[in-house]
Coordinates of C-alpha atoms in Angstrom, one line a residue:
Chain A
X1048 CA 0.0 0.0 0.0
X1049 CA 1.5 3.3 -0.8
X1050 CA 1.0 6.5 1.1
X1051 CA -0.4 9.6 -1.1
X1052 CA 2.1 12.1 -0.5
X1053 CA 1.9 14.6 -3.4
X1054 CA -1.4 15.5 -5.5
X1055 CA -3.0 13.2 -8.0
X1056 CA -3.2 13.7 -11.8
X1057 CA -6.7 15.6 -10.9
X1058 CA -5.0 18.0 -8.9
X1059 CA -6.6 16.8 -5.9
X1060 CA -4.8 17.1 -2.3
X1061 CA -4.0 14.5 -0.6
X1062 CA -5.1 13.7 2.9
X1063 CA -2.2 13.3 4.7
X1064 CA 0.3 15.6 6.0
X1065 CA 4.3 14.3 4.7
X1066 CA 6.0 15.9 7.9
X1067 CA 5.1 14.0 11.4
X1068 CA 4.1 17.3 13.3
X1069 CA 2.8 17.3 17.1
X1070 CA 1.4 19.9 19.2
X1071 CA 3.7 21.1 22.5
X1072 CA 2.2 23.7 25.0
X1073 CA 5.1 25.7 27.2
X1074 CA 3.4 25.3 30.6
X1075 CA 5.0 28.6 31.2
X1076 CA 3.4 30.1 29.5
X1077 CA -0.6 28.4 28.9
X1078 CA -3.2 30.4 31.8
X1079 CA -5.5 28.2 30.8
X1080 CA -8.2 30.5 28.8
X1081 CA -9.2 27.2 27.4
X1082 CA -9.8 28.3 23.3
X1083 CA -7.3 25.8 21.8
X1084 CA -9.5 22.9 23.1
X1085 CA -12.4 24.1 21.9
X1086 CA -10.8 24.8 18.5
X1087 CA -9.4 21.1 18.5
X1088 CA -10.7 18.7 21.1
X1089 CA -9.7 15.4 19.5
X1090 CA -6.0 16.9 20.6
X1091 CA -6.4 19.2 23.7
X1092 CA -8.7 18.5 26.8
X1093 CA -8.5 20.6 30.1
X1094 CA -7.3 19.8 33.4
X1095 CA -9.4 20.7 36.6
X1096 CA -8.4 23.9 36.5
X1097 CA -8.6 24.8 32.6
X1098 CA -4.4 24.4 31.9
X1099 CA -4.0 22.8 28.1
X1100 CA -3.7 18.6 27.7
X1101 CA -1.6 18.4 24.7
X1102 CA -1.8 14.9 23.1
X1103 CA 1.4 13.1 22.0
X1104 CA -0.1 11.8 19.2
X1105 CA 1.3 12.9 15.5
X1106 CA -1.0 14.6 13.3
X1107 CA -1.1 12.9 10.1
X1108 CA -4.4 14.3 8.4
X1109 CA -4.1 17.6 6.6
X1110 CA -7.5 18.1 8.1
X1111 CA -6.2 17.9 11.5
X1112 CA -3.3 20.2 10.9
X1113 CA -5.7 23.1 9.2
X1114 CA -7.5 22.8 12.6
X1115 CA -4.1 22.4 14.4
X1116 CA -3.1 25.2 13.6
X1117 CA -6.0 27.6 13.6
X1118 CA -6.1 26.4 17.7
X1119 CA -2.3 27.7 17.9
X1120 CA -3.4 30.6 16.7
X1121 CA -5.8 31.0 18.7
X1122 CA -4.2 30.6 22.0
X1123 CA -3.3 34.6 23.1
X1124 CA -0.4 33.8 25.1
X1125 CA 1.3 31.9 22.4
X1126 CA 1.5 29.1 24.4
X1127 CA 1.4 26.5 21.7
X1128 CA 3.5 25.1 18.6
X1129 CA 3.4 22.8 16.2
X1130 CA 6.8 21.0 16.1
X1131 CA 7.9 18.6 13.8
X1132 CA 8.9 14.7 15.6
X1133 CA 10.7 11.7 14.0
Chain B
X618 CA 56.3 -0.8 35.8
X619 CA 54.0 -0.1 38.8
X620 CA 52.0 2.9 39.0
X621 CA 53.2 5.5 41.8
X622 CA 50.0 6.3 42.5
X623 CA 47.6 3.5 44.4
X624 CA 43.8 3.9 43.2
X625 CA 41.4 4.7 46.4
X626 CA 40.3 1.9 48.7
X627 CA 40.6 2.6 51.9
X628 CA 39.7 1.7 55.2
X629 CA 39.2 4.9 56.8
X630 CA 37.4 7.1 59.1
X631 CA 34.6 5.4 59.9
X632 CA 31.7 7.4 61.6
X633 CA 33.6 10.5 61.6
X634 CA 31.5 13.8 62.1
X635 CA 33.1 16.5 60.0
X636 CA 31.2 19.4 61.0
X637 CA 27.5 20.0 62.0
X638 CA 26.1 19.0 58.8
X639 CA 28.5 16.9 57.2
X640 CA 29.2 13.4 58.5
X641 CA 30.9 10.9 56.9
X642 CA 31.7 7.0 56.9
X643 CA 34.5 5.9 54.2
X644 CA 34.4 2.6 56.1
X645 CA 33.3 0.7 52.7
X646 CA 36.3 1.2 50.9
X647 CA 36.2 4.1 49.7
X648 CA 36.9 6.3 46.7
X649 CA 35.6 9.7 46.5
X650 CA 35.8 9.9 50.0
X651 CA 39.3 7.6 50.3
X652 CA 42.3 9.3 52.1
X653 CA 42.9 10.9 55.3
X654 CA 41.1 13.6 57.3
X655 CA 42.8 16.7 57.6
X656 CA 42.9 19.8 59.7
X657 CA 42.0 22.0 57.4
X658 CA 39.2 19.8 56.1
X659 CA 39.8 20.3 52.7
X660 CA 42.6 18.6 50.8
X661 CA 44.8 20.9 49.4
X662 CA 46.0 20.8 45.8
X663 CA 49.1 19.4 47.0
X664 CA 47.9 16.9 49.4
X665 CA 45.5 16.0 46.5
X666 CA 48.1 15.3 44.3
X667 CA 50.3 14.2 46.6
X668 CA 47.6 11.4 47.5
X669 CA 46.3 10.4 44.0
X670 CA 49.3 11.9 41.4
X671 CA 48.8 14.9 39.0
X672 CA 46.0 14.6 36.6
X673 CA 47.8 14.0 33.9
X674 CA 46.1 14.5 30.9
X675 CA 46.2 14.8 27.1
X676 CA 45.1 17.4 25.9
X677 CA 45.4 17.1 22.5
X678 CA 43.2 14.4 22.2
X679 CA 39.6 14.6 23.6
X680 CA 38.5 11.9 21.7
X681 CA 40.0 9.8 23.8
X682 CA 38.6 11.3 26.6
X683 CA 35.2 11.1 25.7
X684 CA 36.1 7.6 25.3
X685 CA 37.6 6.7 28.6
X686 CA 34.3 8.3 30.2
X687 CA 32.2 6.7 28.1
X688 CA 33.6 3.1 28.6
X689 CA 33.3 4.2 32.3
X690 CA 29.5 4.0 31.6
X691 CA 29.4 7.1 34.4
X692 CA 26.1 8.5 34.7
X693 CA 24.8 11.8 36.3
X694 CA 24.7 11.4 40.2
X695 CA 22.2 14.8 40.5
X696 CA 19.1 12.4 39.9
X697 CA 18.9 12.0 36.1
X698 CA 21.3 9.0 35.9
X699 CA 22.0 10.7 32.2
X700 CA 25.1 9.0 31.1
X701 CA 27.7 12.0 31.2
X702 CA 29.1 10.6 27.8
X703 CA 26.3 11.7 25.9
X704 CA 26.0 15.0 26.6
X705 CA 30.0 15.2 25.9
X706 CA 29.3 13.8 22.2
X707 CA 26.1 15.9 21.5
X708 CA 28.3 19.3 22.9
X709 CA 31.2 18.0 20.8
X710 CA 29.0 17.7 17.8
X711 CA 26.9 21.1 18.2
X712 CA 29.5 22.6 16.8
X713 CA 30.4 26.0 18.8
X714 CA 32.8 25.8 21.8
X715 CA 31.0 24.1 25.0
X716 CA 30.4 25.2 28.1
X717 CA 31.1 23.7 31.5
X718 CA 29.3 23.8 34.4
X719 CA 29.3 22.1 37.8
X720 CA 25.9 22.3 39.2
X721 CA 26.3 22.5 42.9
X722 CA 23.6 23.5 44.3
X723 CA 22.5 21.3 45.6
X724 CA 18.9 22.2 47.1
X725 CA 17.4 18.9 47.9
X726 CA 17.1 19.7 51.5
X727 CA 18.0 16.5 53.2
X728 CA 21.2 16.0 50.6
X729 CA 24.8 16.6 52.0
X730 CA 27.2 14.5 49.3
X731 CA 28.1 17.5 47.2
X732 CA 28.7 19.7 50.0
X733 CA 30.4 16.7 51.7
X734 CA 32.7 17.0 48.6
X735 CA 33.2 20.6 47.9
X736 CA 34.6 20.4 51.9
X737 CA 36.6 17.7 51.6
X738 CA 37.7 16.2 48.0
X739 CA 37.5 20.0 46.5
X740 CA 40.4 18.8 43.6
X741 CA 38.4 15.9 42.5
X742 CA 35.6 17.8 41.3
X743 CA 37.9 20.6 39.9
X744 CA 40.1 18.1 38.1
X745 CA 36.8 16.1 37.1
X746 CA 35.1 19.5 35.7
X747 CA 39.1 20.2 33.8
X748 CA 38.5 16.8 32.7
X749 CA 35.1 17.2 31.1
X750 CA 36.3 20.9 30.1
X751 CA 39.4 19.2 28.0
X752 CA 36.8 16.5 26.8
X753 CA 34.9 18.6 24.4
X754 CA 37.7 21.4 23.7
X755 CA 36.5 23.8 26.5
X756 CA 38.6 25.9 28.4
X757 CA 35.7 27.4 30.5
X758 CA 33.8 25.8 33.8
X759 CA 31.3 27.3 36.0
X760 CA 30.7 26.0 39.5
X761 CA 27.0 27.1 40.1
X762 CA 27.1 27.1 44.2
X763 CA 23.5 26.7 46.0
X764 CA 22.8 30.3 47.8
X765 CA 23.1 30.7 51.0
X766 CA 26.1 28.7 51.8
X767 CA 29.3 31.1 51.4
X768 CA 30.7 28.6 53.5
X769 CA 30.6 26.2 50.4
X770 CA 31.8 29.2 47.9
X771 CA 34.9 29.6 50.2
X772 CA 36.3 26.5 50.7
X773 CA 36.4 26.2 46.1
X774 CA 37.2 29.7 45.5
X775 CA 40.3 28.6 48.2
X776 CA 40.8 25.4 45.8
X777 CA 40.5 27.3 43.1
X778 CA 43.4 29.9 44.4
X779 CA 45.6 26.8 45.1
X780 CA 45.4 25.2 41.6
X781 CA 45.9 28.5 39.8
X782 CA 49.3 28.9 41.9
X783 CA 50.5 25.3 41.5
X784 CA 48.5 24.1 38.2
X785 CA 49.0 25.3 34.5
X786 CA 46.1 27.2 34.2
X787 CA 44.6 25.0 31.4
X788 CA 41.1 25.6 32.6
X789 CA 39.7 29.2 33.8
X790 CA 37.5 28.7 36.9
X791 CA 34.5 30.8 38.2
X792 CA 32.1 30.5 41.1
X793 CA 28.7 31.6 40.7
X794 CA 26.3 31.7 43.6
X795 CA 22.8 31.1 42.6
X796 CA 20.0 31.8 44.7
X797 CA 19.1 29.4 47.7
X798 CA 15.9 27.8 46.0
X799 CA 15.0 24.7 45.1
X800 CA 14.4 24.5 41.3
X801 CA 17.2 27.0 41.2
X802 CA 19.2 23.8 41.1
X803 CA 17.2 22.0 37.7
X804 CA 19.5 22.4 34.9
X805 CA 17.3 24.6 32.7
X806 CA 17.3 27.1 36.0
X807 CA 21.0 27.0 36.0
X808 CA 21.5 27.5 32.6
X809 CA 19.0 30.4 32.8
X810 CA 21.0 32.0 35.8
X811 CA 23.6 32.0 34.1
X812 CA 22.9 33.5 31.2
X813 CA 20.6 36.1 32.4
X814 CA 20.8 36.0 36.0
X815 CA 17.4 35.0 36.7
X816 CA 16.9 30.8 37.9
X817 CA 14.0 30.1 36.2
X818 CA 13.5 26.7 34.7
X819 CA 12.4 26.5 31.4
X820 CA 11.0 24.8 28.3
X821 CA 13.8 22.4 26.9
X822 CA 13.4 22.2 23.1
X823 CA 16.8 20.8 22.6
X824 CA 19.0 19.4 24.9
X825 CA 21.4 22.3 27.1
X826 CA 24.3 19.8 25.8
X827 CA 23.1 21.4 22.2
X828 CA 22.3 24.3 23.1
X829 CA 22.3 26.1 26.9
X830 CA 23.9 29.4 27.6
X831 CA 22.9 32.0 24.7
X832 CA 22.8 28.8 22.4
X833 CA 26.3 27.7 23.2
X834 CA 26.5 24.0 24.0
X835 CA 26.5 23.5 27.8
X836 CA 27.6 20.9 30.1
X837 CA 25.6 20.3 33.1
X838 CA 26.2 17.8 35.6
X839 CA 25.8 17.2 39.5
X840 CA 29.3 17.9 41.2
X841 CA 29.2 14.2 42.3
X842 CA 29.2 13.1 38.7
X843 CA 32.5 15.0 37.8
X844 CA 34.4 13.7 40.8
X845 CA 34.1 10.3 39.6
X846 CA 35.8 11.8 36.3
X847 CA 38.8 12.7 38.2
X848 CA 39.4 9.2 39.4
X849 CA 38.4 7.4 35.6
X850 CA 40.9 9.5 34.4
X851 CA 43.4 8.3 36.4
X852 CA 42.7 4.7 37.4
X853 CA 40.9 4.0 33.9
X854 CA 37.3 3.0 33.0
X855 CA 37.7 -0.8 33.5
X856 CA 38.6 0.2 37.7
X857 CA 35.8 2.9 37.6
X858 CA 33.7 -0.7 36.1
X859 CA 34.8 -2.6 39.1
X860 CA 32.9 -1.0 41.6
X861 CA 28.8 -0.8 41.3
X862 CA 27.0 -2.9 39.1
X863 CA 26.7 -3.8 35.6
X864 CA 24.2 -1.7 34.9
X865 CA 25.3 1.5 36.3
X866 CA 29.1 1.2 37.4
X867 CA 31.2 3.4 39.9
X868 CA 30.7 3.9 43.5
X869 CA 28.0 6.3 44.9
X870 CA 27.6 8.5 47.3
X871 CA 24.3 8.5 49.5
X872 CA 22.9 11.0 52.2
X873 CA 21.2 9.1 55.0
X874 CA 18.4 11.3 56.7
X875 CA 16.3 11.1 59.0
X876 CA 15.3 9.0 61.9
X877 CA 19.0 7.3 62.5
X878 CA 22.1 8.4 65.2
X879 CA 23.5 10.9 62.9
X880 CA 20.9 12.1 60.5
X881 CA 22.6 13.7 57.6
X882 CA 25.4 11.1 57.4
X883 CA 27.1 10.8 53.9
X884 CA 27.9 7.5 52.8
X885 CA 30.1 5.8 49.9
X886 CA 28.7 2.5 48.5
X887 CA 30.9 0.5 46.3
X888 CA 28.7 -2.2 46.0
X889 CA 24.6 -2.9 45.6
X890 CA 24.0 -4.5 49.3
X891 CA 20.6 -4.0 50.9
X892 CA 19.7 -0.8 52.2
X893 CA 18.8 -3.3 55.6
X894 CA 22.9 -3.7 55.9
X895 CA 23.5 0.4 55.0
X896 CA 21.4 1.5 58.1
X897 CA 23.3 -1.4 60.3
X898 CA 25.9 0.5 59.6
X899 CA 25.3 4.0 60.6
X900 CA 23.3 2.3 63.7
X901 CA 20.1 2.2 63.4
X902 CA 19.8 -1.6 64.0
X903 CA 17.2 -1.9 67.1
X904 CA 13.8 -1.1 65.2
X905 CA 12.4 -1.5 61.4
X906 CA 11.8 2.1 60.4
X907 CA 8.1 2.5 59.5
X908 CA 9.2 3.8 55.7
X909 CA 11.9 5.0 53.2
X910 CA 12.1 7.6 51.4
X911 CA 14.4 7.3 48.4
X912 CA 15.6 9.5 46.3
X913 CA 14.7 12.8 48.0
X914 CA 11.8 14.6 48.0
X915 CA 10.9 14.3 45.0
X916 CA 11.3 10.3 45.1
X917 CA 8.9 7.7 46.4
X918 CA 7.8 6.0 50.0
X919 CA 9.3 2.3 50.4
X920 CA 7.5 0.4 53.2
X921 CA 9.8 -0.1 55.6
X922 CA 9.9 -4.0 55.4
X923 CA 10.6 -3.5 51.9
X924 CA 13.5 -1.1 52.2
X925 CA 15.7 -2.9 54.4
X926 CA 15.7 -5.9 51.7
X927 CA 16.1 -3.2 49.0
X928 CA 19.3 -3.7 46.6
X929 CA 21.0 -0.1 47.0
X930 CA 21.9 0.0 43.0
X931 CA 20.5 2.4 40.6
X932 CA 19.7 0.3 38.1
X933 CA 17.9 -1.9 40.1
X934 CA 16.1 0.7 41.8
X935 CA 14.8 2.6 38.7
X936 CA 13.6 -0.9 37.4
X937 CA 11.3 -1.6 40.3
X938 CA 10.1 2.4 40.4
X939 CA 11.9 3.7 43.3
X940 CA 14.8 5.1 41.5
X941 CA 18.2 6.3 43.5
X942 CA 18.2 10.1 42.4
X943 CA 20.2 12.1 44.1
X944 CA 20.9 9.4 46.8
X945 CA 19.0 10.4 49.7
X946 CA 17.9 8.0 51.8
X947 CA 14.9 9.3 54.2
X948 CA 14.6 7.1 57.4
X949 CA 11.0 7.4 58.8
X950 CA 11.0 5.9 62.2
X951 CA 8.4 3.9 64.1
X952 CA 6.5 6.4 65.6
X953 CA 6.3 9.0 63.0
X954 CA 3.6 9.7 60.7
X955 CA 4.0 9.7 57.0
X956 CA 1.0 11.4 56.2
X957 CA 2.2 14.4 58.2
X958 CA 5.8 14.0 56.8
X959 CA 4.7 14.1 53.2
X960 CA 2.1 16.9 53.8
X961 CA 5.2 19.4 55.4
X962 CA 7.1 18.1 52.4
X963 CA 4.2 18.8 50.0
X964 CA 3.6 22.2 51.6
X965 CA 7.2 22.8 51.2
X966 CA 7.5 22.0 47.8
X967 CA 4.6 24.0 46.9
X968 CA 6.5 27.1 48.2
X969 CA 9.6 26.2 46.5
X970 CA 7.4 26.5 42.5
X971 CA 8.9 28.5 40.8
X972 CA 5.5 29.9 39.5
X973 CA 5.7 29.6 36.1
X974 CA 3.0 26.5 35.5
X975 CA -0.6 27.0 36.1
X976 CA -1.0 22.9 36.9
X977 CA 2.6 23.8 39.4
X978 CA 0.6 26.9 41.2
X979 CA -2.6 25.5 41.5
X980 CA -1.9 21.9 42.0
X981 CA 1.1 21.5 44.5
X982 CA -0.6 24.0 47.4
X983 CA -4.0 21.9 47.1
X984 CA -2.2 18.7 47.4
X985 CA -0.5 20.0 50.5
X986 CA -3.7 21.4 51.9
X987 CA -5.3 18.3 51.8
X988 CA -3.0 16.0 52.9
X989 CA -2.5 18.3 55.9
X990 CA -6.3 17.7 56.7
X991 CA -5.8 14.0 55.9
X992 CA -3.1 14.0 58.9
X993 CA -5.1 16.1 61.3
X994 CA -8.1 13.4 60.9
X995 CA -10.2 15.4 59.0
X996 CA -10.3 14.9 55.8
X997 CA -12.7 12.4 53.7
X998 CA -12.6 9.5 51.8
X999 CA -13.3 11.8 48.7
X1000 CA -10.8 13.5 49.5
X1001 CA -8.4 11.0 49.0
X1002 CA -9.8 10.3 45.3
X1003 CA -8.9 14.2 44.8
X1004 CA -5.6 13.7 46.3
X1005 CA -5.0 10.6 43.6
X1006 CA -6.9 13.1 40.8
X1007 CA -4.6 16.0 41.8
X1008 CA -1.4 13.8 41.1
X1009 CA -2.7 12.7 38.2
X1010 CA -3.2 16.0 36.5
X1011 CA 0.2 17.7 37.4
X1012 CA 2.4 14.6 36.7
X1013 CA 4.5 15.6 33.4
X1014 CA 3.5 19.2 33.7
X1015 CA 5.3 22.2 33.2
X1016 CA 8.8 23.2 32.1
X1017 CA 10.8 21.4 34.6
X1018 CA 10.3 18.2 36.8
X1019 CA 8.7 19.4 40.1
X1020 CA 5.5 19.0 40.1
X1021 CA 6.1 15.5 38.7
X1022 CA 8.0 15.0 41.7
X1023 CA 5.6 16.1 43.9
X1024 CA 3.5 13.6 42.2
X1025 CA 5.7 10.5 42.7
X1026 CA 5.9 11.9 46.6
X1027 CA 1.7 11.7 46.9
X1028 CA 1.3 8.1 44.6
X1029 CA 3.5 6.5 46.8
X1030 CA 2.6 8.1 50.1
X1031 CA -1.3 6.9 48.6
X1032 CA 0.0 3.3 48.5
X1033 CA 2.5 2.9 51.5
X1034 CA 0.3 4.7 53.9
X1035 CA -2.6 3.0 53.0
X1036 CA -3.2 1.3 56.6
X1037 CA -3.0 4.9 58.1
X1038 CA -4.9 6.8 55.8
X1039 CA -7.8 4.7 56.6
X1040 CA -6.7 5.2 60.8
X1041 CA -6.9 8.9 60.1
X1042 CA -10.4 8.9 57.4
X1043 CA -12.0 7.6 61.0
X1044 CA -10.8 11.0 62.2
X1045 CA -9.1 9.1 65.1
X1046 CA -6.1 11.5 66.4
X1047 CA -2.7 10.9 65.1
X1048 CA -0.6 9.9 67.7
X1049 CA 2.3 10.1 65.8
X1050 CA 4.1 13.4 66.3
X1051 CA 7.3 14.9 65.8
X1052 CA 9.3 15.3 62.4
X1053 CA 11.3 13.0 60.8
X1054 CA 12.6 14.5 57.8
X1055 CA 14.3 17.6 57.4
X1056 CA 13.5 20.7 55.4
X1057 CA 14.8 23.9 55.5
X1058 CA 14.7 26.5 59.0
X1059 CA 13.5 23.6 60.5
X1060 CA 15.4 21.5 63.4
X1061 CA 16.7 18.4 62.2
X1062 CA 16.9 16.2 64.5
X1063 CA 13.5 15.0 66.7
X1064 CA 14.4 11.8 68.1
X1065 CA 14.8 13.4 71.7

């Protein structure tokens, strides 16, 4: 089985992202106004007290980066990037 | 043709009390702490050499070097247990001219083995941090000193003067004092001291090895760690291998706290024997303590049946979850309570944030809170599911390690003290009092 990685003679684009990218937060810098999870809750949950829960897990769908990315956007301290991982 | 110079292994001063703080027992054959007990306290640079010959070293090939340590298999005595030779290839490999620096501070509040050393074997850690220095090309150490003990700062800045009188220079030398916190002592914090004076740990993106002070490669290890270096250098990795274990070879030093004769005792171990025969040994023979701390605060609770059959070797310990750290050894006697030891430690740890994560802030003052009320008898079974909850959601947290340690600290205090948590959930009065372990501007000793 081979992995789309570059368009298709239609010109279509292909659903999976060719880097392995993961979301970190800088604890030192999250206070927890809470926007990244609600702009991408199959990655980031909330602790008790509203601090981001970054999940490990590698983002392969370009779907999930557009979203990715539009919740590190979103986060007004900056607290979040999107970092490439092996 | 025979070496001049005898590798340590000594016989020596056994239960010998240095100064207030510092005891020491080099009855185990010794290394780091091998040789005689002088006057002064501190070996001089001549007595040092005098003792264990002049370093000796090529300079002109740090490859070799780097290969010596790293067949010595020495890893980081501060609580990492990073093996030393892998920070020495990734510096060499960064590219731009490492830094050096000897992180003594040690804040861990029960630990005495570094100062122990920067009293009495000064050299070894200065020849180990020249060592390391020539290792990777550098010609430049730091020796980050814990605040508030200028009595530590004194004793190497006098090394320091001896070796620039006597020595050729090689290496330039500078004390630093940080300030007398805590995490002031995590490398990121060091680092961050150094480079802009404020201790603050930080976000590690790449390794400090790679890239530390203002993006130069820097060189961080306990002061423990570099005074083995002084010795491989001299005596070779395969007689480093010979003491230890397999897994992690060399001798270590340990800090044994708490409810025994001399609490604060620091102890050389050349071999993994059971914590059981470590504690005959500094006396405490008559009664099984009632738990173990090990590792320091920010380590986990051993049942005391438990610890005395415990295998004091780091490799072992990290495999069954209690790992060695920093080697302190926390005796809680009979009639203390754990519950009220961890909540003081808690509390204190709390204090000692350094602010900078929200899980950090909030989380470490309500697990002290709690657990207070859990001691006084007053606290409810829910409680104890928020306690569990709380470590839970501040384990792996933040920029630096702390509140996982703090974390560690409440699982295992959850688990050990099990029998007394439910005691105190029937708000029966703890009849337990006193303190066992010590923390800062606090009297140490309780037994009486």
């Amino acid at each position: 089985m081979t992995t789309p990685m570059t368009s298709d003679e239609t010109g279509r684009e292909t659903k999976l992202v060719p880097l392995r990218l993961k979301i970190l937060v800088d604890g030192t810098k999250c206070d927890a106004h809470g926007i990244c999870a609600l702009r991408l809750p199959e990655r980031i949950s909330l602790d008790q007290w509203g601090y981001a829960l970054v999940s490990d897990q590698k983002i392969v769908r370009r779907v999930t980066l557009r979203r990715a990315r539009r919740a590190v956007a979103a986060c007004p301290n900056g607290a979040l990037e999107l970092v490439e991982t092996l | 043709m025979t070496p001049a110079y005898r590798a340590p292994n000594d016989h020596t001063h056994e239960g010998l009390v240095v100064n207030d703080s510092v005891a020491f027992v080099g009855s185990v054959n010794a290394r780091l702490l091998a040789g005689p007990v002088y006057e002064s306290r501190a070996e001089t640079f001549v007595q040092h050499e005098a003792r264990l010959g002049p370093l000796g070293v090529d300079r002109s090939s740090p490859h070799r070097l780097r290969s010596l340590i790293g067949s010595a298999r020495l890893v980081g005595r501060g609580g990492g247990e990073f093996p030393l030779s892998t920070k020495l290839d990734a510096a060499t490999n960064a590219g731009a001219t490492p830094l050096v620096v000897v992180n003594a501070s040690e804040g861990e509040p029960a630990s005495k083995k570094d100062a122990a050393l920067l009293q009495l074997r000064p050299h070894l850690v200065l020849d180990g941090a020249e060592v390391v220095a020539m290792s990777v090309g550098s010609s430049d150490v730091t020796i980050y000193v814990h605040g508030g003990r200028p009595e530590l700062s004194r004793c190497i800045g006098q090394a320091i003067r001896e070796r620039n009188v006597s020595g050729d220079g090689a290496v330039t030398f500078r004390i630093v004092e940080g300030p007398s916190r805590y995490v002031a002592g995590e490398a990121g914090a060091v680092v961050s001291l150094l480079e802009r004076g404020v201790a603050l740990p930080r976000r590690k993106s790449v390794p400090l090895a790679v890239a530390g002070i203002a993006g130069q490669p820097t060189i961080v290890s306990n002061t423990e760690t570099y005074a083995h270096a002084a010795l491989i250098v001299r005596f070779g990795s395969k007689w480093f291998r010979e003491a230890g274990s397999v897994d992690t070879p060399g001798s270590t030093l340990l800090t044994i706290a708490g409810s025994v004769p001399t609490p604060g005792v620091v102890i050389e171990i050349l071999h993994p024997v059971t914590l059981g025969s470590i504690l005959a040994r500094v006396g405490e023979v008559s009664r099984r303590p009632r738990a173990v701390l090990l590792g320091g605060y920010a380590g986990v609770w051993i049942d005391g049946a438990t610890a005395l059959l415990a295998l004091i070797d780091r490799h072992w310990l990290r495999q069954v979850g209690a790992p060695l750290g920093c080697g302190v050894v926390g005796v809680l006697g009979d009639g203390l309570c754990g519950l009220a030891e961890t909540a003081r430690i808690l509390d204190w740890m709390a204090g000692e944030s350094s602010g900078q994560c929200g899980p950090c802030v909030t989380g470490l003052p309500a697990m002290a809170e709690i657990m207070f009320e859990l001691a006084d008898g007053r606290a409810s079974a829910r409680d104890v599911v928020t306690l569990q909850r709380l470590a839970v959601d501040v384990r792996g947290r933040g920029a630096c390690g702390h509140p996982t340690g703090a974390a560690n600290l409440l699982e295992s205090t959850l688990d050990v003290f099990s029998s007394e948590i439910r005691e105190h959930l029937r708000g029966r009065s703890c009849e337990a009092l006193g303190i066992g372990l010590p923390l800062p501007h606090e009297p140490i000793d309780v037994s009486q």
